[in-house]
Amino acid sequence: MRVLHLNTHASGGSYEYAALLCAALAEQGIESRILSKNSQPPAARRPVFDRVIRRSYVSLSTEPWHGTRRLLSQPAPEQPDQIDVVHLHTVADWFDVPDWLETLPRGMGVVISIHDMWHITGGCFLYRGCDRYTSENDPCGSCPILRWPAKRLLARAAYSRKLRAYRNSGARMVANSHWLAGLAGRSAIAKACGGVLVIPPGIDTRVFKPHDKELCRKQLGLPADAFVIATGGASLKDTNKNLPWLLKQLSLLPELGKVIVLAFGEGAVPVPNCLNVRFAGSIPDRCDLARLLAAADVFVTASLMETYGLTLVEAMACGIPVVAFRVGGIPEAAPDGQGAILCGPQDGAALLEAITNLRESPRLR
């Protein structure tokens, strides 16, 4: 069997999941490879029409939204040759998915792993309490993210195109958490795929495992007696990761002189003057990330929404506790009291209390 995995970017949680799955299939003797937008020619990149839509009609710039239509560019990737199964991961902001699915040879297997809401809505990624995608009469109509006149038509049209193409392709849908599956199961798109199967993503425990903390700190130039807080993700500027808010809260910790925040991911954000933050940049090598996590005393995230939380699992596998909000699929990835302390969303007092308790009680970590 030959499997082709598609993911827009060659980084981030969905790509990491696809890469790990690809390697696992290869170990079983199954031919498997990954294709991303970065490996495609420029003409096959993001549809021009989608760029124009976002500049003209997306009213909430902090809310990610992507349609499905293309204008000048051709659908990408090119028709898969000698492939038995196509596995779609996070493929928004790349090509016209419904149009491309309609061109696949009859009988080709199609699996869709949903890591966000895009596959089962008219274009949005994050669940913010909007249930328009569940409407039987006007799914994704009057989208609150879009301006008029796009507000009335674009999201609904994208939803309808996905529904038709996904149904015709015979696709099967997989969610990374029961929480996400519960939301997806209310969409006619998921119902057209025969429902949603839940398969939580795994990690490579040959990489993410306890390391010698003292050695890891020496390699990273971190003081042995510092209290190190790790945080991060694919992009530090991602508003959903809520990093500016987190840094502001961490600046309120006592004895800041011995606190170091180690932030990994693309970009940087403003830092309170009193807080020692070291930006490690993007870390594509998983072994390097494992050593960074193992060097920390705790991993903290203030993400406003996660469908699962793979980095939390990786941190716990490296032997450090995690502190996070009780949102989305996080309680499934990091159950409260089982290596994790979960707080209410934006509850700064509870978050600081959890970190302080871990700092003052080494036995808890």
GROMACS .gro file of C-alpha atoms in nm:
model
  365
    1MET     CA    1   0.000   0.000   0.000
    2ARG     CA    2   0.121   0.351  -0.085
    3VAL     CA    3   0.010   0.646   0.128
    4LEU     CA    4   0.046   1.018   0.058
    5HIS     CA    5   0.010   1.262   0.351
    6LEU     CA    6  -0.071   1.626   0.276
    7ASN     CA    7  -0.009   1.911   0.521
    8THR     CA    8   0.020   2.278   0.433
    9HIS     CA    9   0.328   2.360   0.639
   10ALA     CA   10   0.632   2.148   0.720
   11SER     CA   11   0.605   2.247   1.086
   12GLY     CA   12   0.351   2.259   1.368
   13GLY     CA   13   0.154   1.993   1.551
   14SER     CA   14  -0.033   1.851   1.253
   15TYR     CA   15   0.289   1.813   1.053
   16GLU     CA   16   0.462   1.648   1.348
   17TYR     CA   17   0.170   1.405   1.375
   18ALA     CA   18   0.182   1.334   1.001
   19ALA     CA   19   0.559   1.281   1.008
   20LEU     CA   20   0.538   1.041   1.301
   21LEU     CA   21   0.258   0.847   1.135
   22CYS     CA   22   0.453   0.838   0.810
   23ALA     CA   23   0.757   0.693   0.987
   24ALA     CA   24   0.544   0.436   1.172
   25LEU     CA   25   0.389   0.319   0.845
   26ALA     CA   26   0.734   0.290   0.689
   27GLU     CA   27   0.846   0.071   0.979
   28GLN     CA   28   0.555  -0.158   0.892
   29GLY     CA   29   0.675  -0.185   0.534
   30ILE     CA   30   0.414   0.056   0.396
   31GLU     CA   31   0.536   0.312   0.143
   32SER     CA   32   0.448   0.652   0.288
   33ARG     CA   33   0.553   1.010   0.217
   34ILE     CA   34   0.455   1.368   0.308
   35LEU     CA   35   0.395   1.659   0.075
   36SER     CA   36   0.365   2.022   0.192
   37LYS     CA   37   0.307   2.359   0.028
   38ASN     CA   38   0.674   2.446   0.063
   39SER     CA   39   0.764   2.161  -0.172
   40GLN     CA   40   0.525   2.286  -0.444
   41PRO     CA   41   0.606   2.535  -0.724
   42PRO     CA   42   0.487   2.895  -0.663
   43ALA     CA   43   0.196   2.861  -0.907
   44ALA     CA   44   0.049   2.590  -0.690
   45ARG     CA   45   0.067   2.791  -0.370
   46ARG     CA   46  -0.211   2.978  -0.192
   47PRO     CA   47  -0.507   3.058  -0.420
   48VAL     CA   48  -0.507   3.425  -0.525
   49PHE     CA   49  -0.884   3.444  -0.477
   50ASP     CA   50  -0.843   3.335  -0.117
   51ARG     CA   51  -0.584   3.608  -0.057
   52VAL     CA   52  -0.817   3.871  -0.204
   53ILE     CA   53  -1.105   3.744   0.009
   54ARG     CA   54  -0.904   3.772   0.328
   55ARG     CA   55  -0.786   4.127   0.250
   56SER     CA   56  -1.132   4.247   0.149
   57TYR     CA   57  -1.385   4.058   0.356
   58VAL     CA   58  -1.237   3.909   0.672
   59SER     CA   59  -1.345   4.152   0.942
   60LEU     CA   60  -1.182   3.987   1.245
   61SER     CA   61  -0.813   3.984   1.163
   62THR     CA   62  -0.729   3.774   1.469
   63GLU     CA   63  -0.961   3.493   1.359
   64PRO     CA   64  -0.811   3.256   1.100
   65TRP     CA   65  -1.044   3.190   0.806
   66HIS     CA   66  -0.976   3.040   0.465
   67GLY     CA   67  -1.216   2.963   0.185
   68THR     CA   68  -1.181   2.698  -0.084
   69ARG     CA   69  -1.196   2.874  -0.423
   70ARG     CA   70  -0.900   2.953  -0.647
   71LEU     CA   71  -0.876   3.222  -0.915
   72LEU     CA   72  -0.541   3.228  -1.096
   73SER     CA   73  -0.347   2.938  -0.948
   74GLN     CA   74  -0.393   2.572  -1.029
   75PRO     CA   75  -0.505   2.320  -0.766
   76ALA     CA   76  -0.219   2.160  -0.577
   77PRO     CA   77  -0.068   1.916  -0.531
   78GLU     CA   78  -0.058   1.754  -0.872
   79GLN     CA   79  -0.259   1.438  -0.924
   80PRO     CA   80  -0.101   1.168  -0.704
   81ASP     CA   81   0.056   0.898  -0.915
   82GLN     CA   82   0.036   0.535  -0.804
   83ILE     CA   83  -0.108   0.625  -0.463
   84ASP     CA   84  -0.359   0.404  -0.285
   85VAL     CA   85  -0.455   0.632   0.005
   86VAL     CA   86  -0.447   1.011   0.040
   87HIS     CA   87  -0.437   1.138   0.398
   88LEU     CA   88  -0.535   1.504   0.436
   89HIS     CA   89  -0.420   1.682   0.751
   90THR     CA   90  -0.420   2.063   0.786
   91VAL     CA   91  -0.444   2.167   0.421
   92ALA     CA   92  -0.617   2.507   0.434
   93ASP     CA   93  -0.420   2.800   0.291
   94TRP     CA   94  -0.280   2.572   0.020
   95PHE     CA   95  -0.512   2.448  -0.254
   96ASP     CA   96  -0.875   2.409  -0.355
   97VAL     CA   97  -0.952   2.094  -0.157
   98PRO     CA   98  -1.307   2.021  -0.286
   99ASP     CA   99  -1.203   2.073  -0.649
  100TRP     CA  100  -0.896   1.853  -0.606
  101LEU     CA  101  -1.091   1.574  -0.437
  102GLU     CA  102  -1.335   1.567  -0.729
  103THR     CA  103  -1.043   1.483  -0.963
  104LEU     CA  104  -0.915   1.182  -0.769
  105PRO     CA  105  -0.945   0.842  -0.936
  106ARG     CA  106  -1.250   0.645  -0.831
  107GLY     CA  107  -1.166   0.396  -0.559
  108MET     CA  108  -0.873   0.587  -0.410
  109GLY     CA  109  -0.889   0.587  -0.031
  110VAL     CA  110  -0.925   0.927   0.137
  111VAL     CA  111  -0.864   0.987   0.507
  112ILE     CA  112  -0.915   1.328   0.665
  113SER     CA  113  -0.754   1.397   1.003
  114ILE     CA  114  -0.914   1.703   1.159
  115HIS     CA  115  -0.682   1.903   1.383
  116ASP     CA  116  -0.912   2.208   1.384
  117MET     CA  117  -1.259   2.312   1.259
  118TRP     CA  118  -1.170   2.394   0.898
  119HIS     CA  119  -1.268   2.065   0.737
  120ILE     CA  120  -1.616   2.069   0.892
  121THR     CA  121  -1.705   2.440   0.859
  122GLY     CA  122  -1.720   2.707   0.591
  123GLY     CA  123  -1.369   2.826   0.664
  124CYS     CA  124  -1.298   2.898   1.030
  125PHE     CA  125  -1.036   2.711   1.233
  126LEU     CA  126  -1.110   2.774   1.599
  127TYR     CA  127  -1.429   2.697   1.786
  128ARG     CA  128  -1.544   3.015   1.960
  129GLY     CA  129  -1.897   2.906   2.042
  130CYS     CA  130  -2.042   2.963   1.694
  131ASP     CA  131  -2.272   2.674   1.594
  132ARG     CA  132  -2.379   2.803   1.253
  133TYR     CA  133  -2.196   2.510   1.094
  134THR     CA  134  -2.459   2.275   1.244
  135SER     CA  135  -2.757   2.447   1.080
  136GLU     CA  136  -2.957   2.225   0.846
  137ASN     CA  137  -3.106   2.511   0.644
  138ASP     CA  138  -2.825   2.768   0.633
  139PRO     CA  139  -2.493   2.611   0.741
  140CYS     CA  140  -2.227   2.877   0.804
  141GLY     CA  141  -2.465   3.145   0.679
  142SER     CA  142  -2.414   3.503   0.800
  143CYS     CA  143  -2.061   3.419   0.913
  144PRO     CA  144  -1.959   3.657   1.197
  145ILE     CA  145  -1.596   3.657   1.081
  146LEU     CA  146  -1.675   3.796   0.734
  147ARG     CA  147  -1.792   4.140   0.624
  148TRP     CA  148  -2.092   4.214   0.405
  149PRO     CA  149  -2.153   4.101   0.128
  150ALA     CA  150  -1.923   3.803   0.179
  151LYS     CA  151  -2.088   3.751   0.518
  152ARG     CA  152  -2.398   3.598   0.362
  153LEU     CA  153  -2.253   3.384   0.086
  154LEU     CA  154  -1.886   3.286   0.097
  155ALA     CA  155  -1.876   3.064   0.405
  156ARG     CA  156  -2.199   2.890   0.310
  157ALA     CA  157  -2.072   2.829  -0.044
  158ALA     CA  158  -1.744   2.686   0.088
  159TYR     CA  159  -1.937   2.461   0.325
  160SER     CA  160  -2.159   2.331   0.043
  161ARG     CA  161  -1.860   2.258  -0.181
  162LYS     CA  162  -1.687   2.063   0.096
  163LEU     CA  163  -2.003   1.867   0.172
  164ARG     CA  164  -2.044   1.757  -0.189
  165ALA     CA  165  -1.677   1.676  -0.250
  166TYR     CA  166  -1.618   1.494   0.078
  167ARG     CA  167  -1.931   1.284   0.029
  168ASN     CA  168  -1.839   1.195  -0.329
  169SER     CA  169  -1.481   1.103  -0.235
  170GLY     CA  170  -1.593   0.845   0.019
  171ALA     CA  171  -1.362   1.009   0.273
  172ARG     CA  172  -1.330   0.882   0.629
  173MET     CA  173  -1.278   1.136   0.905
  174VAL     CA  174  -1.057   1.109   1.215
  175ALA     CA  175  -1.041   1.351   1.511
  176ASN     CA  176  -0.755   1.388   1.756
  177SER     CA  177  -0.982   1.416   2.062
  178HIS     CA  178  -1.330   1.323   2.180
  179TRP     CA  179  -1.395   1.694   2.235
  180LEU     CA  180  -1.328   1.775   1.870
  181ALA     CA  181  -1.516   1.467   1.751
  182GLY     CA  182  -1.819   1.586   1.947
  183LEU     CA  183  -1.815   1.919   1.766
  184ALA     CA  184  -1.740   1.765   1.426
  185GLY     CA  185  -2.015   1.506   1.460
  186ARG     CA  186  -2.274   1.785   1.449
  187SER     CA  187  -2.162   1.890   1.101
  188ALA     CA  188  -2.334   1.750   0.792
  189ILE     CA  189  -1.987   1.722   0.636
  190ALA     CA  190  -1.874   1.476   0.902
  191LYS     CA  191  -2.202   1.287   0.879
  192ALA     CA  192  -2.146   1.254   0.503
  193CYS     CA  193  -1.813   1.086   0.586
  194GLY     CA  194  -1.987   0.828   0.803
  195GLY     CA  195  -1.913   1.000   1.133
  196VAL     CA  196  -1.587   1.068   1.313
  197LEU     CA  197  -1.339   0.816   1.455
  198VAL     CA  198  -1.126   0.931   1.750
  199ILE     CA  199  -0.754   0.846   1.737
  200PRO     CA  200  -0.541   1.057   1.975
  201PRO     CA  201  -0.200   1.141   1.830
  202GLY     CA  202   0.100   0.964   1.974
  203ILE     CA  203   0.457   1.072   2.038
  204ASP     CA  204   0.793   0.906   1.985
  205THR     CA  205   0.896   0.796   2.336
  206ARG     CA  206   1.240   0.711   2.203
  207VAL     CA  207   1.288   1.087   2.173
  208PHE     CA  208   1.056   1.236   2.432
  209LYS     CA  209   1.173   1.075   2.754
  210PRO     CA  210   1.342   1.189   3.079
  211HIS     CA  211   1.691   1.328   3.023
  212ASP     CA  212   1.973   1.436   3.252
  213LYS     CA  213   1.845   1.782   3.352
  214GLU     CA  214   2.186   1.909   3.462
  215LEU     CA  215   2.346   1.806   3.133
  216CYS     CA  216   2.062   1.959   2.928
  217ARG     CA  217   2.100   2.288   3.114
  218LYS     CA  218   2.474   2.294   3.052
  219GLN     CA  219   2.413   2.239   2.681
  220LEU     CA  220   2.163   2.527   2.674
  221GLY     CA  221   2.366   2.759   2.897
  222LEU     CA  222   2.105   2.763   3.174
  223PRO     CA  223   2.200   2.806   3.542
  224ALA     CA  224   2.158   2.492   3.751
  225ASP     CA  225   1.977   2.681   4.029
  226ALA     CA  226   1.730   2.871   3.806
  227PHE     CA  227   1.358   2.797   3.795
  228VAL     CA  228   1.304   2.743   3.424
  229ILE     CA  229   0.959   2.776   3.267
  230ALA     CA  230   0.926   2.641   2.913
  231THR     CA  231   0.654   2.761   2.678
  232GLY     CA  232   0.603   2.781   2.305
  233GLY     CA  233   0.455   2.646   1.986
  234ALA     CA  234   0.494   2.675   1.609
  235SER     CA  235   0.451   3.055   1.619
  236LEU     CA  236   0.489   3.274   1.924
  237LYS     CA  237   0.280   3.543   1.753
  238ASP     CA  238  -0.021   3.313   1.724
  239THR     CA  239  -0.291   3.503   1.913
  240ASN     CA  240  -0.449   3.176   2.021
  241LYS     CA  241  -0.128   3.089   2.211
  242ASN     CA  242  -0.188   3.403   2.421
  243LEU     CA  243   0.182   3.451   2.495
  244PRO     CA  244   0.178   3.827   2.579
  245TRP     CA  245  -0.086   3.761   2.846
  246LEU     CA  246   0.117   3.471   2.985
  247LEU     CA  247   0.438   3.673   3.008
  248LYS     CA  248   0.253   3.951   3.188
  249GLN     CA  249   0.126   3.699   3.444
  250LEU     CA  250   0.470   3.540   3.487
  251SER     CA  251   0.618   3.883   3.557
  252LEU     CA  252   0.413   3.882   3.879
  253LEU     CA  253   0.593   3.576   4.020
  254PRO     CA  254   0.803   3.636   4.334
  255GLU     CA  255   1.184   3.621   4.322
  256LEU     CA  256   1.198   3.686   3.949
  257GLY     CA  257   1.576   3.701   3.963
  258LYS     CA  258   1.591   3.322   3.954
  259VAL     CA  259   1.314   3.272   3.697
  260ILE     CA  260   1.398   3.209   3.331
  261VAL     CA  261   1.129   3.172   3.066
  262LEU     CA  262   1.242   2.961   2.772
  263ALA     CA  263   1.015   3.030   2.473
  264PHE     CA  264   1.046   2.828   2.152
  265GLY     CA  265   0.877   2.895   1.821
  266GLU     CA  266   0.893   3.139   1.530
  267GLY     CA  267   0.898   3.510   1.608
  268ALA     CA  268   0.896   3.703   1.933
  269VAL     CA  269   0.658   3.917   2.140
  270PRO     CA  270   0.709   4.215   2.374
  271VAL     CA  271   0.852   4.116   2.712
  272PRO     CA  272   0.795   4.284   3.051
  273ASN     CA  273   1.119   4.457   3.156
  274CYS     CA  274   1.145   4.264   3.480
  275LEU     CA  275   1.116   3.918   3.318
  276ASN     CA  276   1.409   3.714   3.185
  277VAL     CA  277   1.284   3.557   2.861
  278ARG     CA  278   1.508   3.365   2.623
  279PHE     CA  279   1.370   3.311   2.274
  280ALA     CA  280   1.500   2.981   2.138
  281GLY     CA  281   1.350   3.024   1.791
  282SER     CA  282   1.191   2.746   1.589
  283ILE     CA  283   1.315   2.398   1.682
  284PRO     CA  284   1.247   2.156   1.395
  285ASP     CA  285   1.468   1.882   1.542
  286ARG     CA  286   1.257   1.682   1.788
  287CYS     CA  287   1.564   1.566   1.982
  288ASP     CA  288   1.661   1.929   2.043
  289LEU     CA  289   1.306   2.006   2.158
  290ALA     CA  290   1.311   1.710   2.396
  291ARG     CA  291   1.634   1.835   2.553
  292LEU     CA  292   1.489   2.184   2.590
  293LEU     CA  293   1.180   2.049   2.763
  294ALA     CA  294   1.385   1.824   2.989
  295ALA     CA  295   1.596   2.124   3.095
  296ALA     CA  296   1.286   2.304   3.226
  297ASP     CA  297   1.110   2.267   3.560
  298VAL     CA  298   0.762   2.313   3.416
  299PHE     CA  299   0.591   2.366   3.081
  300VAL     CA  300   0.324   2.636   3.085
  301THR     CA  301   0.080   2.732   2.811
  302ALA     CA  302  -0.200   2.988   2.809
  303SER     CA  303  -0.356   2.868   2.483
  304LEU     CA  304  -0.716   2.980   2.456
  305MET     CA  305  -0.809   2.670   2.255
  306GLU     CA  306  -0.638   2.343   2.165
  307THR     CA  307  -0.806   2.047   2.001
  308TYR     CA  308  -0.559   1.820   2.180
  309GLY     CA  309  -0.223   1.958   2.299
  310LEU     CA  310   0.061   1.742   2.167
  311THR     CA  311   0.337   1.955   2.323
  312LEU     CA  312   0.185   1.895   2.666
  313VAL     CA  313   0.219   1.520   2.616
  314GLU     CA  314   0.577   1.562   2.496
  315ALA     CA  315   0.665   1.772   2.801
  316MET     CA  316   0.519   1.518   3.044
  317ALA     CA  317   0.701   1.238   2.863
  318CYS     CA  318   1.024   1.432   2.927
  319GLY     CA  319   0.947   1.420   3.299
  320ILE     CA  320   0.822   1.772   3.368
  321PRO     CA  321   0.474   1.880   3.484
  322VAL     CA  322   0.253   2.108   3.277
  323VAL     CA  323   0.020   2.395   3.362
  324ALA     CA  324  -0.254   2.486   3.115
  325PHE     CA  325  -0.612   2.603   3.076
  326ARG     CA  326  -0.900   2.357   3.097
  327VAL     CA  327  -1.014   2.415   2.739
  328GLY     CA  328  -1.088   2.206   2.430
  329GLY     CA  329  -0.910   1.872   2.417
  330ILE     CA  330  -0.640   1.965   2.670
  331PRO     CA  331  -0.800   1.763   2.955
  332GLU     CA  332  -0.770   1.453   2.734
  333ALA     CA  333  -0.405   1.516   2.651
  334ALA     CA  334  -0.308   1.623   3.003
  335PRO     CA  335  -0.563   1.510   3.266
  336ASP     CA  336  -0.572   1.734   3.573
  337GLY     CA  337  -0.377   1.579   3.859
  338GLN     CA  338  -0.194   1.332   3.635
  339GLY     CA  339   0.120   1.526   3.559
  340ALA     CA  340  -0.081   1.839   3.484
  341ILE     CA  341  -0.247   2.124   3.668
  342LEU     CA  342  -0.538   2.275   3.475
  343CYS     CA  343  -0.688   2.617   3.543
  344GLY     CA  344  -0.989   2.807   3.418
  345PRO     CA  345  -0.933   3.015   3.102
  346GLN     CA  346  -0.756   3.345   3.170
  347ASP     CA  347  -0.745   3.272   3.544
  348GLY     CA  348  -0.414   3.438   3.618
  349ALA     CA  349  -0.434   3.387   3.994
  350ALA     CA  350  -0.488   3.010   3.960
  351LEU     CA  351  -0.211   2.980   3.703
  352LEU     CA  352   0.040   3.164   3.924
  353GLU     CA  353  -0.064   2.957   4.225
  354ALA     CA  354  -0.004   2.634   4.032
  355ILE     CA  355   0.340   2.749   3.917
  356THR     CA  356   0.433   2.870   4.266
  357ASN     CA  357   0.331   2.540   4.424
  358LEU     CA  358   0.547   2.350   4.177
  359ARG     CA  359   0.836   2.585   4.238
  360GLU     CA  360   0.818   2.554   4.617
  361SER     CA  361   0.759   2.177   4.619
  362PRO     CA  362   1.020   1.995   4.406
  363ARG     CA  363   0.856   1.663   4.496
  364LEU     CA  364   0.557   1.769   4.285
  365ARG     CA  365   0.783   1.785   3.981
   0.00000   0.00000   0.00000
